[in-house]
Amino acid sequence: MSQSKGTVVLAYSGGLDTSCILVWLKEQGYDVVVFLANIGQNEDFEEARKKAETLGAKKIFIEDLRKEFVEEFIWPAVQANAIYEDRYLLGTSIARPCIARRQVDIAKQEGAQYISHGATGKGNDQIRFELTCYALYPGVKIIAPWRMPEFYQRFQGRKDLMEYAKKHGIAVPVTPKDPWSMDANLMHISYESGILENPKNHPPKSIYQMTKDPETSPNIPDMLELEFKRGVPVQVISLTDRTSAQSPLDIFTFLNHIGSKHGVGRVDIVENRFIGMKSRGIYETPGGTILRQAHLDIEAFTLDREVRKIKQSLAVQFSEQIYNGFWYSPECDFVRHCITRSQENVEGKVQLSVFKGTITILGRESPKSLYNEMLVSMDILGDYDPCDASGFIKISAVRLKEFHRLQKMADLKQ
Amino acid sequence: MSQSKGTVVLAYSGGLDTSCILVWLKEQGYDVVVFLANIGQNEDFEEARKKAETLGAKKIFIEDLRKEFVEEFIWPAVQANAIYEDRYLLGTSIARPCIARRQVDIAKQEGAQYISHGATGKGNDQIRFELTCYALYPGVKIIAPWRMPEFYQRFQGRKDLMEYAKKHGIAVPVTPKDPWSMDANLMHISYESGILENPKNHPPKSIYQMTKDPETSPNIPDMLELEFKRGVPVQVISLTDRTSAQSPLDIFTFLNHIGSKHGVGRVDIVENRFIGMKSRGIYETPGGTILRQAHLDIEAFTLDREVRKIKQSLAVQFSEQIYNGFWYSPECDFVRHCITRSQENVEGKVQLSVFKGTITILGRESPKSLYNEMLVSMDILGDYDPCDASGFIKISAVRLKEFHRLQKMADLKQ
Amino acid sequence: MSQSKGTVVLAYSGGLDTSCILVWLKEQGYDVVVFLANIGQNEDFEEARKKAETLGAKKIFIEDLRKEFVEEFIWPAVQANAIYEDRYLLGTSIARPCIARRQVDIAKQEGAQYISHGATGKGNDQIRFELTCYALYPGVKIIAPWRMPEFYQRFQGRKDLMEYAKKHGIAVPVTPKDPWSMDANLMHISYESGILENPKNHPPKSIYQMTKDPETSPNIPDMLELEFKRGVPVQVISLTDRTSAQSPLDIFTFLNHIGSKHGVGRVDIVENRFIGMKSRGIYETPGGTILRQAHLDIEAFTLDREVRKIKQSLAVQFSEQIYNGFWYSPECDFVRHCITRSQENVEGKVQLSVFKGTITILGRESPKSLYNEMLVSMDILGDYDPCDASGFIKISAVRLKEFHRLQKMADLKQ
Amino acid sequence: MSQSKGTVVLAYSGGLDTSCILVWLKEQGYDVVVFLANIGQNEDFEEARKKAETLGAKKIFIEDLRKEFVEEFIWPAVQANAIYEDRYLLGTSIARPCIARRQVDIAKQEGAQYISHGATGKGNDQIRFELTCYALYPGVKIIAPWRMPEFYQRFQGRKDLMEYAKKHGIAVPVTPKDPWSMDANLMHISYESGILENPKNHPPKSIYQMTKDPETSPNIPDMLELEFKRGVPVQVISLTDRTSAQSPLDIFTFLNHIGSKHGVGRVDIVENRFIGMKSRGIYETPGGTILRQAHLDIEAFTLDREVRKIKQSLAVQFSEQIYNGFWYSPECDFVRHCITRSQENVEGKVQLSVFKGTITILGRESPKSLYNEMLVSMDILGDYDPCDASGFIKISAVRLKEFHRLQKMADLKQ
């Protein structure tokens, strides 16, 4: 028997693609350790374990990363109001470094020099995976079958994979594949490819798995109170039924439940991938969308105007770093640190209602707000002297008058 | 009889405040020309004219600025996706320069050296008004009664105004004033002050005048197709009933109607005023909210990624300039020009549905899109060589590996 | 005898202006505490003390703030490479908060409700002074005589001040005033006004007091080695004569000496004041200019590219905050914190020569550099596979090709 | 005889490397068209032509691109004050797209599908070359021998090239190669590699070819007057000898001469390459350095403060785009357009002296300046009311006082 080429840790989903990759890697002479992260996707993990065993995985790691996913990845994104190109809440982007970090740990622990994944060669995920691997384990070698001609030329369509699966005793899915692909985790589900590739096509109503259709969602809103400390939620209470949650994972699950029930967080966008092409994606981010609105509100209430502005511009950069796969990078480290610092006083409670896809902020309070009711009141002058505003405006106009002078001179010359 | 101190052009609303100011200015010895701009607010302009006549206005200008408001102010804001502090669509901010510009024209035409308004001394509007005036008419003198001790000490509350009104034959409102103040135009209505000053207070359901409550709005969505050229809408068609609109004012009115019907565009925020205090405002921007979503979509579809990013950062600055009153400034001129340039290829059609406060993008098409279905397709390799991605990722990782090397060295030293 | 209006702490220089202000404030009924900060200006402090005593100061504080000026104000500016409008090193701007902070302490300690200064009404310094005061002592009242009609109308020129001085026993300068004004401290001397107000006028050669004229400066360069830790210098050694300095104040004085000797750091600029007018200023910043060049070099050597870029943009904002007087503000606090964080690895030695106004970097080394000689070498491939660059370039070109496709389509249509 | 693989246009320098590449390409079966651009480097073009003929080039293009290099590439960089990482004036970066654009034209005209160059696989130039090619000629195929194992493994050092040259009748250089590499054009000479790879090594004094050593340069300054229109120089006059130049190429050559004579524009830096590694480079940019200083001055004099700030941030992005090779990209197009727009009023004359590496601005004047001597004067109040500054400062302090209130509250709680 030929000698092993070494050990590879494969990011495994239990699906057709990565099952075939598992077998194919063995065929190529590798020992295959499989790693399946539970980051909240709907999956039969026990079934996946059995399948991997059957297919000859040398070792199987199935681990629940949901807690660290929320605390170390979703929370910083909430603090930043992270959003890519104004609309995408980065649900997949922040999951990748979470998974790949653990995969690297396993690779080091198992003495594996290789890491493999089933991401395609046109997408963002390959980059997010691999940059995390290279950043944390610079000596690692990546095996990305969908970028290797010997693999992608052999498996040119799903039919080839099915045949290979049958031949190698890989259980094949009995239900036909949806005419799109999806990626799910605690934060969101994304849909792309297939019939969605024509950006004009309306997505079928049946596509959404994580949120109710607003047209059939409840006719009565839910009202919530979200409490923040240092820019992250520390409690959510339903003002409707007084249920509540306190731990990060519980809070996020609670918000997902409410958002899901009321059809919150669906978006259909065309976005720019890091590799330079435009792609169309549909996302459902129920809890994340509620959190974003609530955080924006408490942040505006507690942050100084100028700090907010600087922080916002850092957050635009942060979002792009995340999207492009640079979670583990010096710049993302730096920006995360700065954003965390900005959140020290972001504390207080926001009340809101959720109804038919719409989140409505109702009110907010904070022990650390820079809001000053006495100062802003139209009925009280307080410490404020309106005459000062005249000076403020006149000084602000100095530049404008100079510019007018110049323009008039130019007009006269013509 | 004493000689006139000169002519003042007063921005007049027909309400109690500016009616009293009209009389008070006459009392101070000015000839008062009143100017009332129709920018889409719900107002009995004829009634206002009569009132001004009765109160002794020397001349009365009531002008319909709606067309130029849409074309010269709302449209550039749409091109920019202008938004202040992530949530406010600037409905009042862009109306001020539109009104003040015309007021300056009238002042020049009437040989008036003075301009007056009824804006308060704590707000943003005084600044927007006056910066426009100083920018376009540097020699003008502003009379801002609410910043003059002789006025604001005399009129310390609504009661004082009412008494003054009665004494001077000014018709007083018969209905009691709402416990908040509001400002309305074609683009939005804003509510602030009074009971809203406590940021914790939920606004009463009855406050909203421009949009239906989503809880009682229709149970059937409306579907629209919006067509853009050079970043501005050139047509809207209802896919539900095939009605349509083509001129700027008609399109905006059409969208307002749909947005209003479905409860779109309500926000409740705490924002940072230019003068440095936080204030709470509630806004309804039905048509503007639909337009923003549609424009974001067609823009993402047609603009290059990097151009979009630079334009977005210009738009953040543009929005702040508008909010702070610098529409007529060298920097706003410059940024407007740049943004307009960025919109040359922003062309195409967006289909969307509007329902219970939620806008859902359904699909888009464009003759000028940078979207390339062949390139992005998961089923076609096309011109794209997946191997290139390996090189791209490895080169992108060079920096990350170097950083890891440095960190490891640091760890070893400790 | 009439009762005192209270105590005022006056920022006192010992010169004609603030001596007159001292007496005038007493005339107005205040008890006057004078404060004279030694921030490195060339001044006879003992003489100034006697003068203030003679003029009836209630209490006199003359304090050496040079150490804290260097450590708490100049060092953060060095870390940031702080520069305003590409050319001004902010020597006056960072001195103001240093002085005003101590002045506020004295006011609080002396129970003084008033603070006064001799800054003019058109300049930046009034703002820097007063914003610091308001930020640290919100209840303070500022007395700025040069903005009070009763003062500036009385003292319309130097002649009026001289007469007033003679009348009140204030010693008047025997030498005629230079036809410009200047401000000096450890970091720089600035010159403005008078004959410099015409921006076309060349400054007289005799104007410079802090630096030698390069035309007559030594014909032999000095070579230095500057060592940095956490972005600030910790040692300077002359490679020419082996003299050295280690403490912050000594290092800065050392660099001032070398820079001065070789005519380093003169600039003649037109800048934009915060109040909106352009002004012409001439600055000499010998040590600061050397430090900036050295810091830029060691920073580029040790900082990751992307971190550098983000930090640079923060530094642009920091510089503007400083210039505008917002050293003590939430945003400047925040940005300072971020910049400090960025400097953790900015460590190493830079060798340079100084000669006739020119600083030449000669070489640098660092235990924490991200520079990798093996990686960059043209003679060694090392870990680097040149083929990766092909993929990197091709992927980077994806967008460009798409744009070309669109343009070609547009061309065909025309 | 075997059939040709097709035609390749080779960027040819006449040196050892590209001569060997020429022959090697023929060996591989290509028809080789050589292209040698005169962008101001010191080269015997006739000699190079003969050499290429001898080596069997199918066709030879030697073209003088100096005029378009100045007008279309250097001038926009001057308008932008383009600079990479605070110190590098981009002399090589802007030459690449100028050369590659013409090379693409030739390729299209000659029906060549291939383009080849001699740039190394670790540098920036390969990227700048190829991105330009892909942007302007998406279907082109690049042959980059230094990234092809069959080439770089065969030619592992200069010795291999020399042997190959001898074998194939390629004239070999008789003088030994400098222990560094250099790249020269009208704008600058750069030096890197070899003994410069150790960033601690001082460069030998003899390295500089374009500028005199300041230690031996003339002891008398030259004084110049530079006149700008729309942000570009339209005339330079020597105030010393009254010589002058008016056309772009003449002006730039004139400034190069003066800068060169006085040792202006040497920098020694460590910079960050696009591919992620740090490299050390030494640059001489005599004329460009003078122009930058003069342009900064006239720009500050004529541009509104806020426009300047926005333009500066665009220029940072422009500089990075240029450095990274994206001259021909949608974003660089866009930014160039915006920057050009900003320069409309950048007009006037700057007087300066050049001496021993130092440029000293002496004065400036402009028919379009926003500088207002009356407004800024310390002796004239003019239209300016100093009292306004009090209001301006107090309103600017509103935020700071609120922040103080919050901090005090926090302190009390502890």
JSON list of N, CA, C and O in Angstrom, two decimals, chain C residues 121-122 147 197 202 278 303 305 309 320 331 351 371 375 377 380 384 390 399, chain D residues 121-122 147 197 202 273 278 303 309 320 331 351 371 375 377 380 384 390 399:
[
{"chain": "C", "resi": 121, "resn": "GLY", "atom": "N", "xyz": [-9.30, 88.71, 17.94]},
{"chain": "C", "resi": 121, "resn": "GLY", "atom": "CA", "xyz": [-10.62, 88.22, 17.58]},
{"chain": "C", "resi": 121, "resn": "GLY", "atom": "C", "xyz": [-10.71, 87.62, 16.19]},
{"chain": "C", "resi": 121, "resn": "GLY", "atom": "O", "xyz": [-11.78, 87.16, 15.77]},
{"chain": "C", "resi": 122, "resn": "LYS", "atom": "N", "xyz": [-9.60, 87.61, 15.47]},
{"chain": "C", "resi": 122, "resn": "LYS", "atom": "CA", "xyz": [-9.63, 87.04, 14.12]},
{"chain": "C", "resi": 122, "resn": "LYS", "atom": "C", "xyz": [-8.83, 85.75, 14.01]},
{"chain": "C", "resi": 122, "resn": "LYS", "atom": "O", "xyz": [-8.77, 85.15, 12.94]},
{"chain": "C", "resi": 147, "resn": "ARG", "atom": "N", "xyz": [-12.13, 91.11, 21.82]},
{"chain": "C", "resi": 147, "resn": "ARG", "atom": "CA", "xyz": [-13.44, 90.95, 21.18]},
{"chain": "C", "resi": 147, "resn": "ARG", "atom": "C", "xyz": [-14.51, 91.83, 21.81]},
{"chain": "C", "resi": 147, "resn": "ARG", "atom": "O", "xyz": [-15.68, 91.74, 21.45]},
{"chain": "C", "resi": 197, "resn": "GLU", "atom": "N", "xyz": [1.30, 90.36, 5.70]},
{"chain": "C", "resi": 197, "resn": "GLU", "atom": "CA", "xyz": [-0.10, 90.20, 5.27]},
{"chain": "C", "resi": 197, "resn": "GLU", "atom": "C", "xyz": [-0.25, 90.24, 3.74]},
{"chain": "C", "resi": 197, "resn": "GLU", "atom": "O", "xyz": [-1.21, 89.69, 3.22]},
{"chain": "C", "resi": 202, "resn": "HIS", "atom": "N", "xyz": [8.13, 88.87, -0.02]},
{"chain": "C", "resi": 202, "resn": "HIS", "atom": "CA", "xyz": [9.09, 87.93, 0.55]},
{"chain": "C", "resi": 202, "resn": "HIS", "atom": "C", "xyz": [9.38, 88.34, 1.98]},
{"chain": "C", "resi": 202, "resn": "HIS", "atom": "O", "xyz": [9.50, 89.53, 2.27]},
{"chain": "C", "resi": 278, "resn": "LYS", "atom": "N", "xyz": [-8.33, 82.94, 5.03]},
{"chain": "C", "resi": 278, "resn": "LYS", "atom": "CA", "xyz": [-6.98, 82.49, 4.74]},
{"chain": "C", "resi": 278, "resn": "LYS", "atom": "C", "xyz": [-6.00, 83.45, 5.40]},
{"chain": "C", "resi": 278, "resn": "LYS", "atom": "O", "xyz": [-6.24, 84.66, 5.41]},
{"chain": "C", "resi": 303, "resn": "LEU", "atom": "N", "xyz": [5.16, 49.50, 10.33]},
{"chain": "C", "resi": 303, "resn": "LEU", "atom": "CA", "xyz": [3.70, 49.39, 10.33]},
{"chain": "C", "resi": 303, "resn": "LEU", "atom": "C", "xyz": [3.23, 48.61, 9.10]},
{"chain": "C", "resi": 303, "resn": "LEU", "atom": "O", "xyz": [3.74, 48.81, 8.00]},
{"chain": "C", "resi": 305, "resn": "ARG", "atom": "N", "xyz": [1.01, 47.89, 5.95]},
{"chain": "C", "resi": 305, "resn": "ARG", "atom": "CA", "xyz": [0.52, 48.84, 4.95]},
{"chain": "C", "resi": 305, "resn": "ARG", "atom": "C", "xyz": [-0.89, 49.33, 5.23]},
{"chain": "C", "resi": 305, "resn": "ARG", "atom": "O", "xyz": [-1.16, 50.53, 5.17]},
{"chain": "C", "resi": 309, "resn": "LYS", "atom": "N", "xyz": [-2.36, 53.06, 6.47]},
{"chain": "C", "resi": 309, "resn": "LYS", "atom": "CA", "xyz": [-3.29, 53.85, 5.69]},
{"chain": "C", "resi": 309, "resn": "LYS", "atom": "C", "xyz": [-4.45, 54.35, 6.57]},
{"chain": "C", "resi": 309, "resn": "LYS", "atom": "O", "xyz": [-4.84, 55.51, 6.49]},
{"chain": "C", "resi": 320, "resn": "GLU", "atom": "N", "xyz": [-6.42, 68.26, 12.14]},
{"chain": "C", "resi": 320, "resn": "GLU", "atom": "CA", "xyz": [-7.45, 69.28, 12.01]},
{"chain": "C", "resi": 320, "resn": "GLU", "atom": "C", "xyz": [-8.09, 69.59, 13.37]},
{"chain": "C", "resi": 320, "resn": "GLU", "atom": "O", "xyz": [-8.36, 70.75, 13.70]},
{"chain": "C", "resi": 331, "resn": "GLU", "atom": "N", "xyz": [-13.76, 63.49, 20.42]},
{"chain": "C", "resi": 331, "resn": "GLU", "atom": "CA", "xyz": [-13.20, 62.92, 19.20]},
{"chain": "C", "resi": 331, "resn": "GLU", "atom": "C", "xyz": [-11.68, 62.89, 19.23]},
{"chain": "C", "resi": 331, "resn": "GLU", "atom": "O", "xyz": [-11.05, 61.96, 18.72]},
{"chain": "C", "resi": 351, "resn": "GLN", "atom": "N", "xyz": [18.93, 56.45, 10.95]},
{"chain": "C", "resi": 351, "resn": "GLN", "atom": "CA", "xyz": [20.11, 57.30, 10.80]},
{"chain": "C", "resi": 351, "resn": "GLN", "atom": "C", "xyz": [19.83, 58.33, 9.71]},
{"chain": "C", "resi": 351, "resn": "GLN", "atom": "O", "xyz": [19.25, 58.00, 8.68]},
{"chain": "C", "resi": 371, "resn": "TYR", "atom": "N", "xyz": [9.59, 44.47, 7.39]},
{"chain": "C", "resi": 371, "resn": "TYR", "atom": "CA", "xyz": [10.47, 44.34, 6.22]},
{"chain": "C", "resi": 371, "resn": "TYR", "atom": "C", "xyz": [11.13, 42.96, 6.26]},
{"chain": "C", "resi": 371, "resn": "TYR", "atom": "O", "xyz": [11.61, 42.53, 7.31]},
{"chain": "C", "resi": 375, "resn": "LEU", "atom": "N", "xyz": [12.34, 38.00, 1.57]},
{"chain": "C", "resi": 375, "resn": "LEU", "atom": "CA", "xyz": [11.14, 38.01, 0.75]},
{"chain": "C", "resi": 375, "resn": "LEU", "atom": "C", "xyz": [11.28, 38.95, -0.44]},
{"chain": "C", "resi": 375, "resn": "LEU", "atom": "O", "xyz": [10.87, 38.65, -1.55]},
{"chain": "C", "resi": 377, "resn": "SER", "atom": "N", "xyz": [14.05, 40.15, -1.77]},
{"chain": "C", "resi": 377, "resn": "SER", "atom": "CA", "xyz": [15.28, 40.05, -2.56]},
{"chain": "C", "resi": 377, "resn": "SER", "atom": "C", "xyz": [15.03, 39.63, -4.00]},
{"chain": "C", "resi": 377, "resn": "SER", "atom": "O", "xyz": [14.25, 38.73, -4.28]},
{"chain": "C", "resi": 380, "resn": "ILE", "atom": "N", "xyz": [16.73, 35.96, -4.45]},
{"chain": "C", "resi": 380, "resn": "ILE", "atom": "CA", "xyz": [16.23, 34.76, -3.76]},
{"chain": "C", "resi": 380, "resn": "ILE", "atom": "C", "xyz": [14.73, 34.67, -4.02]},
{"chain": "C", "resi": 380, "resn": "ILE", "atom": "O", "xyz": [14.01, 35.65, -3.86]},
{"chain": "C", "resi": 384, "resn": "TYR", "atom": "N", "xyz": [8.34, 32.63, -2.02]},
{"chain": "C", "resi": 384, "resn": "TYR", "atom": "CA", "xyz": [7.47, 33.37, -2.93]},
{"chain": "C", "resi": 384, "resn": "TYR", "atom": "C", "xyz": [7.41, 32.70, -4.30]},
{"chain": "C", "resi": 384, "resn": "TYR", "atom": "O", "xyz": [8.46, 32.45, -4.91]},
{"chain": "C", "resi": 390, "resn": "SER", "atom": "N", "xyz": [0.72, 36.27, -11.32]},
{"chain": "C", "resi": 390, "resn": "SER", "atom": "CA", "xyz": [-0.11, 36.22, -12.52]},
{"chain": "C", "resi": 390, "resn": "SER", "atom": "C", "xyz": [-1.58, 36.14, -12.13]},
{"chain": "C", "resi": 390, "resn": "SER", "atom": "O", "xyz": [-2.42, 36.86, -12.67]},
{"chain": "C", "resi": 399, "resn": "ARG", "atom": "N", "xyz": [-12.44, 43.36, -12.94]},
{"chain": "C", "resi": 399, "resn": "ARG", "atom": "CA", "xyz": [-13.25, 44.58, -12.98]},
{"chain": "C", "resi": 399, "resn": "ARG", "atom": "C", "xyz": [-12.93, 45.44, -14.20]},
{"chain": "C", "resi": 399, "resn": "ARG", "atom": "O", "xyz": [-13.82, 46.04, -14.81]},
{"chain": "D", "resi": 121, "resn": "GLY", "atom": "N", "xyz": [8.94, 39.30, -11.06]},
{"chain": "D", "resi": 121, "resn": "GLY", "atom": "CA", "xyz": [7.72, 38.73, -10.49]},
{"chain": "D", "resi": 121, "resn": "GLY", "atom": "C", "xyz": [7.43, 39.19, -9.08]},
{"chain": "D", "resi": 121, "resn": "GLY", "atom": "O", "xyz": [6.43, 38.78, -8.48]},
{"chain": "D", "resi": 122, "resn": "LYS", "atom": "N", "xyz": [8.31, 40.00, -8.52]},
{"chain": "D", "resi": 122, "resn": "LYS", "atom": "CA", "xyz": [8.08, 40.45, -7.14]},
{"chain": "D", "resi": 122, "resn": "LYS", "atom": "C", "xyz": [7.73, 41.93, -7.07]},
{"chain": "D", "resi": 122, "resn": "LYS", "atom": "O", "xyz": [7.51, 42.47, -5.99]},
{"chain": "D", "resi": 147, "resn": "ARG", "atom": "N", "xyz": [8.13, 35.38, -14.66]},
{"chain": "D", "resi": 147, "resn": "ARG", "atom": "CA", "xyz": [7.20, 34.61, -13.83]},
{"chain": "D", "resi": 147, "resn": "ARG", "atom": "C", "xyz": [6.99, 33.20, -14.38]},
{"chain": "D", "resi": 147, "resn": "ARG", "atom": "O", "xyz": [6.17, 32.45, -13.84]},
{"chain": "D", "resi": 197, "resn": "GLU", "atom": "N", "xyz": [19.17, 46.33, -0.52]},
{"chain": "D", "resi": 197, "resn": "GLU", "atom": "CA", "xyz": [18.15, 45.48, 0.11]},
{"chain": "D", "resi": 197, "resn": "GLU", "atom": "C", "xyz": [18.28, 45.45, 1.62]},
{"chain": "D", "resi": 197, "resn": "GLU", "atom": "O", "xyz": [17.30, 45.19, 2.32]},
{"chain": "D", "resi": 202, "resn": "HIS", "atom": "N", "xyz": [23.64, 52.56, 4.26]},
{"chain": "D", "resi": 202, "resn": "HIS", "atom": "CA", "xyz": [23.56, 53.87, 3.64]},
{"chain": "D", "resi": 202, "resn": "HIS", "atom": "C", "xyz": [23.85, 53.69, 2.14]},
{"chain": "D", "resi": 202, "resn": "HIS", "atom": "O", "xyz": [24.75, 52.93, 1.77]},
{"chain": "D", "resi": 273, "resn": "ARG", "atom": "N", "xyz": [4.81, 47.56, -1.25]},
{"chain": "D", "resi": 273, "resn": "ARG", "atom": "CA", "xyz": [4.39, 47.19, -2.59]},
{"chain": "D", "resi": 273, "resn": "ARG", "atom": "C", "xyz": [2.96, 46.67, -2.60]},
{"chain": "D", "resi": 273, "resn": "ARG", "atom": "O", "xyz": [2.46, 46.19, -1.59]},
{"chain": "D", "resi": 278, "resn": "LYS", "atom": "N", "xyz": [7.33, 44.80, 1.91]},
{"chain": "D", "resi": 278, "resn": "LYS", "atom": "CA", "xyz": [8.00, 46.09, 2.04]},
{"chain": "D", "resi": 278, "resn": "LYS", "atom": "C", "xyz": [9.27, 46.06, 1.20]},
{"chain": "D", "resi": 278, "resn": "LYS", "atom": "O", "xyz": [9.96, 45.04, 1.15]},
{"chain": "D", "resi": 303, "resn": "LEU", "atom": "N", "xyz": [-7.68, 77.60, -3.29]},
{"chain": "D", "resi": 303, "resn": "LEU", "atom": "CA", "xyz": [-8.78, 76.65, -3.06]},
{"chain": "D", "resi": 303, "resn": "LEU", "atom": "C", "xyz": [-9.47, 76.94, -1.73]},
{"chain": "D", "resi": 303, "resn": "LEU", "atom": "O", "xyz": [-8.82, 77.22, -0.73]},
{"chain": "D", "resi": 309, "resn": "LYS", "atom": "N", "xyz": [-9.83, 70.01, 1.39]},
{"chain": "D", "resi": 309, "resn": "LYS", "atom": "CA", "xyz": [-9.81, 68.83, 2.26]},
{"chain": "D", "resi": 309, "resn": "LYS", "atom": "C", "xyz": [-10.38, 67.61, 1.51]},
{"chain": "D", "resi": 309, "resn": "LYS", "atom": "O", "xyz": [-9.82, 66.51, 1.58]},
{"chain": "D", "resi": 320, "resn": "GLU", "atom": "N", "xyz": [-2.70, 56.09, -4.53]},
{"chain": "D", "resi": 320, "resn": "GLU", "atom": "CA", "xyz": [-2.67, 54.64, -4.32]},
{"chain": "D", "resi": 320, "resn": "GLU", "atom": "C", "xyz": [-3.08, 53.90, -5.59]},
{"chain": "D", "resi": 320, "resn": "GLU", "atom": "O", "xyz": [-2.50, 52.87, -5.93]},
{"chain": "D", "resi": 331, "resn": "GLU", "atom": "N", "xyz": [-12.31, 53.79, -11.43]},
{"chain": "D", "resi": 331, "resn": "GLU", "atom": "CA", "xyz": [-12.15, 54.64, -10.26]},
{"chain": "D", "resi": 331, "resn": "GLU", "atom": "C", "xyz": [-11.12, 55.74, -10.49]},
{"chain": "D", "resi": 331, "resn": "GLU", "atom": "O", "xyz": [-11.28, 56.87, -10.01]},
{"chain": "D", "resi": 351, "resn": "GLN", "atom": "N", "xyz": [6.66, 82.41, -6.19]},
{"chain": "D", "resi": 351, "resn": "GLN", "atom": "CA", "xyz": [8.10, 82.64, -6.25]},
{"chain": "D", "resi": 351, "resn": "GLN", "atom": "C", "xyz": [8.78, 81.79, -5.21]},
{"chain": "D", "resi": 351, "resn": "GLN", "atom": "O", "xyz": [8.30, 81.67, -4.08]},
{"chain": "D", "resi": 371, "resn": "TYR", "atom": "N", "xyz": [-7.76, 84.45, -0.69]},
{"chain": "D", "resi": 371, "resn": "TYR", "atom": "CA", "xyz": [-7.08, 85.23, 0.35]},
{"chain": "D", "resi": 371, "resn": "TYR", "atom": "C", "xyz": [-7.60, 86.66, 0.29]},
{"chain": "D", "resi": 371, "resn": "TYR", "atom": "O", "xyz": [-7.72, 87.23, -0.78]},
{"chain": "D", "resi": 375, "resn": "LEU", "atom": "N", "xyz": [-9.62, 91.30, 5.07]},
{"chain": "D", "resi": 375, "resn": "LEU", "atom": "CA", "xyz": [-10.34, 90.48, 6.05]},
{"chain": "D", "resi": 375, "resn": "LEU", "atom": "C", "xyz": [-9.41, 89.98, 7.14]},
{"chain": "D", "resi": 375, "resn": "LEU", "atom": "O", "xyz": [-9.75, 89.95, 8.33]},
{"chain": "D", "resi": 377, "resn": "SER", "atom": "N", "xyz": [-6.45, 91.16, 8.01]},
{"chain": "D", "resi": 377, "resn": "SER", "atom": "CA", "xyz": [-5.57, 92.14, 8.62]},
{"chain": "D", "resi": 377, "resn": "SER", "atom": "C", "xyz": [-5.83, 92.36, 10.10]},
{"chain": "D", "resi": 377, "resn": "SER", "atom": "O", "xyz": [-6.98, 92.43, 10.54]},
{"chain": "D", "resi": 380, "resn": "ILE", "atom": "N", "xyz": [-7.20, 96.19, 10.50]},
{"chain": "D", "resi": 380, "resn": "ILE", "atom": "CA", "xyz": [-8.49, 96.63, 9.96]},
{"chain": "D", "resi": 380, "resn": "ILE", "atom": "C", "xyz": [-9.56, 95.65, 10.41]},
{"chain": "D", "resi": 380, "resn": "ILE", "atom": "O", "xyz": [-9.38, 94.44, 10.31]},
{"chain": "D", "resi": 384, "resn": "TYR", "atom": "N", "xyz": [-15.69, 92.43, 9.47]},
{"chain": "D", "resi": 384, "resn": "TYR", "atom": "CA", "xyz": [-15.64, 91.36, 10.45]},
{"chain": "D", "resi": 384, "resn": "TYR", "atom": "C", "xyz": [-15.95, 91.87, 11.84]},
{"chain": "D", "resi": 384, "resn": "TYR", "atom": "O", "xyz": [-15.32, 92.81, 12.32]},
{"chain": "D", "resi": 390, "resn": "SER", "atom": "N", "xyz": [-17.11, 85.06, 19.50]},
{"chain": "D", "resi": 390, "resn": "SER", "atom": "CA", "xyz": [-17.56, 84.56, 20.81]},
{"chain": "D", "resi": 390, "resn": "SER", "atom": "C", "xyz": [-18.69, 83.56, 20.64]},
{"chain": "D", "resi": 390, "resn": "SER", "atom": "O", "xyz": [-18.69, 82.48, 21.25]},
{"chain": "D", "resi": 399, "resn": "ARG", "atom": "N", "xyz": [-21.00, 70.86, 22.55]},
{"chain": "D", "resi": 399, "resn": "ARG", "atom": "CA", "xyz": [-20.71, 69.42, 22.64]},
{"chain": "D", "resi": 399, "resn": "ARG", "atom": "C", "xyz": [-19.70, 69.10, 23.73]},
{"chain": "D", "resi": 399, "resn": "ARG", "atom": "O", "xyz": [-19.80, 68.07, 24.41]}
]
